[in-house]
Structure formats: C-alpha cells, structure tokens
PDB file of C-alpha atoms in Angstrom:
ATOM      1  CA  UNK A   5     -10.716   1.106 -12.455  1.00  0.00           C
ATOM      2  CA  UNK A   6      -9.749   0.333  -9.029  1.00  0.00           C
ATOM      3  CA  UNK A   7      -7.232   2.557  -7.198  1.00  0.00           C
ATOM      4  CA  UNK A   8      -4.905  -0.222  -6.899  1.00  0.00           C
ATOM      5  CA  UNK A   9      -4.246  -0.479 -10.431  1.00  0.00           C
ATOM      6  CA  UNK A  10      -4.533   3.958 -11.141  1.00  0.00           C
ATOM      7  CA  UNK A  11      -1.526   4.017  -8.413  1.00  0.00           C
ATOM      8  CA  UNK A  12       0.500   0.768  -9.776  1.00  0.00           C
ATOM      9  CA  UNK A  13       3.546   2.204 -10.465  1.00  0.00           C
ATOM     10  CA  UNK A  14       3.935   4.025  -7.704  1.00  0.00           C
ATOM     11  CA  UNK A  15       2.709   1.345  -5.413  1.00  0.00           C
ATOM     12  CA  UNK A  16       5.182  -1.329  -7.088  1.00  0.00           C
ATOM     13  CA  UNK A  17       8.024   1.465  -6.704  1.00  0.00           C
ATOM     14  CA  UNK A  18       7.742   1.407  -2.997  1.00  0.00           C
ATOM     15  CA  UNK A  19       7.470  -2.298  -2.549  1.00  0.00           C
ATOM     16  CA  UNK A  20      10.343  -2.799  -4.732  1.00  0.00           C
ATOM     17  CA  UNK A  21      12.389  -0.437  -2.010  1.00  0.00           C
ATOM     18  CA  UNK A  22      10.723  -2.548   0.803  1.00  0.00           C
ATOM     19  CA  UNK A  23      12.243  -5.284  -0.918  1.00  0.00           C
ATOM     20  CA  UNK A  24      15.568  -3.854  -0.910  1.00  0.00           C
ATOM     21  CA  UNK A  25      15.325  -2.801   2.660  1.00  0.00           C
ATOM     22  CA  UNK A  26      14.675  -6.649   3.321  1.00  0.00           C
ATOM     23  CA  UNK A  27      17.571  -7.805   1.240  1.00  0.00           C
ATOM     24  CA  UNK A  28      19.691  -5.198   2.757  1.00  0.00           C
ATOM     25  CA  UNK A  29      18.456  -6.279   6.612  1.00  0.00           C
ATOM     26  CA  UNK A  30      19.000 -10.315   5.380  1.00  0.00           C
ATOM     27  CA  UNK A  31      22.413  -9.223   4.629  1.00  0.00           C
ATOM     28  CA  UNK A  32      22.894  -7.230   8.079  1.00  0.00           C
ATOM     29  CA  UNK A  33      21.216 -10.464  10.142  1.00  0.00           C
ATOM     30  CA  UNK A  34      23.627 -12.965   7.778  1.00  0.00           C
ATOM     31  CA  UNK A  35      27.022 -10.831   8.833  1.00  0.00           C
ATOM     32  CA  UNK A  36      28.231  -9.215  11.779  1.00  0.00           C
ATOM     33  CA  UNK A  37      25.908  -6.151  12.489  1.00  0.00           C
ATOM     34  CA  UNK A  38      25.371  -4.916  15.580  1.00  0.00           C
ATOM     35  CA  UNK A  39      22.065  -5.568  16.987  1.00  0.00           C
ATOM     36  CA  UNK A  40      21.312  -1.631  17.071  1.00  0.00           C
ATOM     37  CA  UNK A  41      21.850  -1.138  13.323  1.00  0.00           C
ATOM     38  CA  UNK A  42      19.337  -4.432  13.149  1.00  0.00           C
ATOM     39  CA  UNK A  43      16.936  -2.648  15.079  1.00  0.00           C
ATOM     40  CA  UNK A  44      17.205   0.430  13.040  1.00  0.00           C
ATOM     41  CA  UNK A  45      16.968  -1.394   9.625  1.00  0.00           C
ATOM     42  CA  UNK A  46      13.853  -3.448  10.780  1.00  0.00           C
ATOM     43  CA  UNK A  47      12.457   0.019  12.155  1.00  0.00           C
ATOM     44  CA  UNK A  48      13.089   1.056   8.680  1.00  0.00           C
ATOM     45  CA  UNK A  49      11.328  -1.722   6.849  1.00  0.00           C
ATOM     46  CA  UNK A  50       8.268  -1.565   9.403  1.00  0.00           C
ATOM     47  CA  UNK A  51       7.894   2.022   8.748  1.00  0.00           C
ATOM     48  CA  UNK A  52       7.926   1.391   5.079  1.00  0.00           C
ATOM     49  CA  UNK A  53       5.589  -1.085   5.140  1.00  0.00           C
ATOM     50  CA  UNK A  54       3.471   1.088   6.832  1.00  0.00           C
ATOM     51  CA  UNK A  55       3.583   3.689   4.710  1.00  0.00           C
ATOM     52  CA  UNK A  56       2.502   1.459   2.348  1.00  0.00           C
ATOM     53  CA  UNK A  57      -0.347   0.433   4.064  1.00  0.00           C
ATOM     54  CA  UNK A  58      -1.239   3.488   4.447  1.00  0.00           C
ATOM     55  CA  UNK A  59      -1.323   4.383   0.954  1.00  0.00           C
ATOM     56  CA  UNK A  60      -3.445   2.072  -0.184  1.00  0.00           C
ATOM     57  CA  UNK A  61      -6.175   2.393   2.730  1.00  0.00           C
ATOM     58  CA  UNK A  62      -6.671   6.151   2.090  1.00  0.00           C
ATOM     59  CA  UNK A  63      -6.953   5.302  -1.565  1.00  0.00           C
ATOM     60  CA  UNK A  64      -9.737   2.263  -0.587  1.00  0.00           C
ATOM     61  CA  UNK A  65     -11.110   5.039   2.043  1.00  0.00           C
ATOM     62  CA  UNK A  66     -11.335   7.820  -0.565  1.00  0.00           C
ATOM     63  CA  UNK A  67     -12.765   5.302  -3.611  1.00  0.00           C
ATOM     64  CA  UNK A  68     -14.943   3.162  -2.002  1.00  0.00           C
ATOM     65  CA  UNK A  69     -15.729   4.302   1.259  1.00  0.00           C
ATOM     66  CA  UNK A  70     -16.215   7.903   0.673  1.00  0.00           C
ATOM     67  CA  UNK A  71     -16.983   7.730  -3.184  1.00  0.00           C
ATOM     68  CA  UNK A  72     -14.718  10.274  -5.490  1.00  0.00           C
ATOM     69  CA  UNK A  73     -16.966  12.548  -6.189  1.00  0.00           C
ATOM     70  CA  UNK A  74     -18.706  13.570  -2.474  1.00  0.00           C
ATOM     71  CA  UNK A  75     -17.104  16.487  -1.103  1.00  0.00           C
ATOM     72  CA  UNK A  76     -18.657  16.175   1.837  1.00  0.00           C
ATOM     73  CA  UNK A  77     -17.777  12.555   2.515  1.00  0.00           C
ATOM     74  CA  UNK A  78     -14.394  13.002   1.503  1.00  0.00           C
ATOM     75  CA  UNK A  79     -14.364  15.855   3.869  1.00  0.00           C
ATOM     76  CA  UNK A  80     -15.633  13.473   6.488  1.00  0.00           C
ATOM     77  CA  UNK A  81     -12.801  10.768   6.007  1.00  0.00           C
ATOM     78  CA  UNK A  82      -9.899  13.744   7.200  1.00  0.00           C
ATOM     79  CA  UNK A  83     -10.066  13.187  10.996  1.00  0.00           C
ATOM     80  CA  UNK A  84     -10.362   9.524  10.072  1.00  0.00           C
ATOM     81  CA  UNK A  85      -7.098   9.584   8.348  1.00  0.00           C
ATOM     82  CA  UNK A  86      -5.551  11.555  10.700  1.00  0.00           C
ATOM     83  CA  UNK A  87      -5.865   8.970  13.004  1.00  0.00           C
ATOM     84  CA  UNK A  88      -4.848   6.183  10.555  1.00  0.00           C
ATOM     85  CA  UNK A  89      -1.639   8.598   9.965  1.00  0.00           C
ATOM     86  CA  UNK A  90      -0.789   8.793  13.735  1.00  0.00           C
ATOM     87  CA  UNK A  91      -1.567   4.884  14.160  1.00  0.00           C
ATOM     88  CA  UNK A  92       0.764   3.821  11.694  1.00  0.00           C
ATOM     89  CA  UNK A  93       3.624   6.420  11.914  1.00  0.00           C
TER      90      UNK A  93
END
C-alpha cells in the first residue's frame, strides 16, 4: 500500500485546512483587508502548503527511496530531510 493512501486521512485533513485558508484569503482579497493581513494570510497558506509537501516527500523518501525496513538507509535520508525541512520552512 502506498504511503499516500496509509496517511489519507491525515493528508486530506490538512488540505481541507489549506482549503479553508484559501477561502478565508478569497474573502480577505474580495473585501477591504489591508494588504499586510493579505500578506500574512498568503504566508499562511504557502507555509501550509509546504508543510504538506513536505509530508508527503519524507513519506515517498522513507517508502521508496530508502525502503521501510533499512535502518541504515533510513538513517541515511536524516541530513537529507533536514535540508528538505530548512528549504521549505
């Protein structure tokens, strides 16, 4: 079974909030906001889409890349997603 589908609910769960953030940012664009609440909301939505991205890339890293059951491979991946972490803070 591929990660993707072993991680779906939490996966859909946080695109679900993404989508909120969206709505939420549509409705800030659509009325009056300031431009630094803007800013702040679409810093919030690209964070969370990064976060996201991240999720599923250390789960594609750790499954396919690495394979499950390697210590040492896995062990291998950790500076790689450190740098992957920093990237997409």
């Amino acid at each position: 079974m591929s990660h993707v589908q072993e991680n779906r609910r939490k996966l859909v769960a946080r695109v679900r909030r993404i989508g909120g953030q969206l709505a939420s940012l549509e409705r800030a664009i659509e009325g009056d906001e300031e431009c630094g609440a803007v800013l702040q909301q679409l810093a919030a939505v690209r964070g969370a889409v990064n976060g996201l991205i991240l999720q599923v890339m250390e789960g594609h890293l750790r499954a396919h890349v690495a394979g499950n059951g390697n210590a040492k491979q896995q062990d291998e991946l950790l500076p790689v997603l450190a740098v992957l972490r920093s990237y997409l803070k």
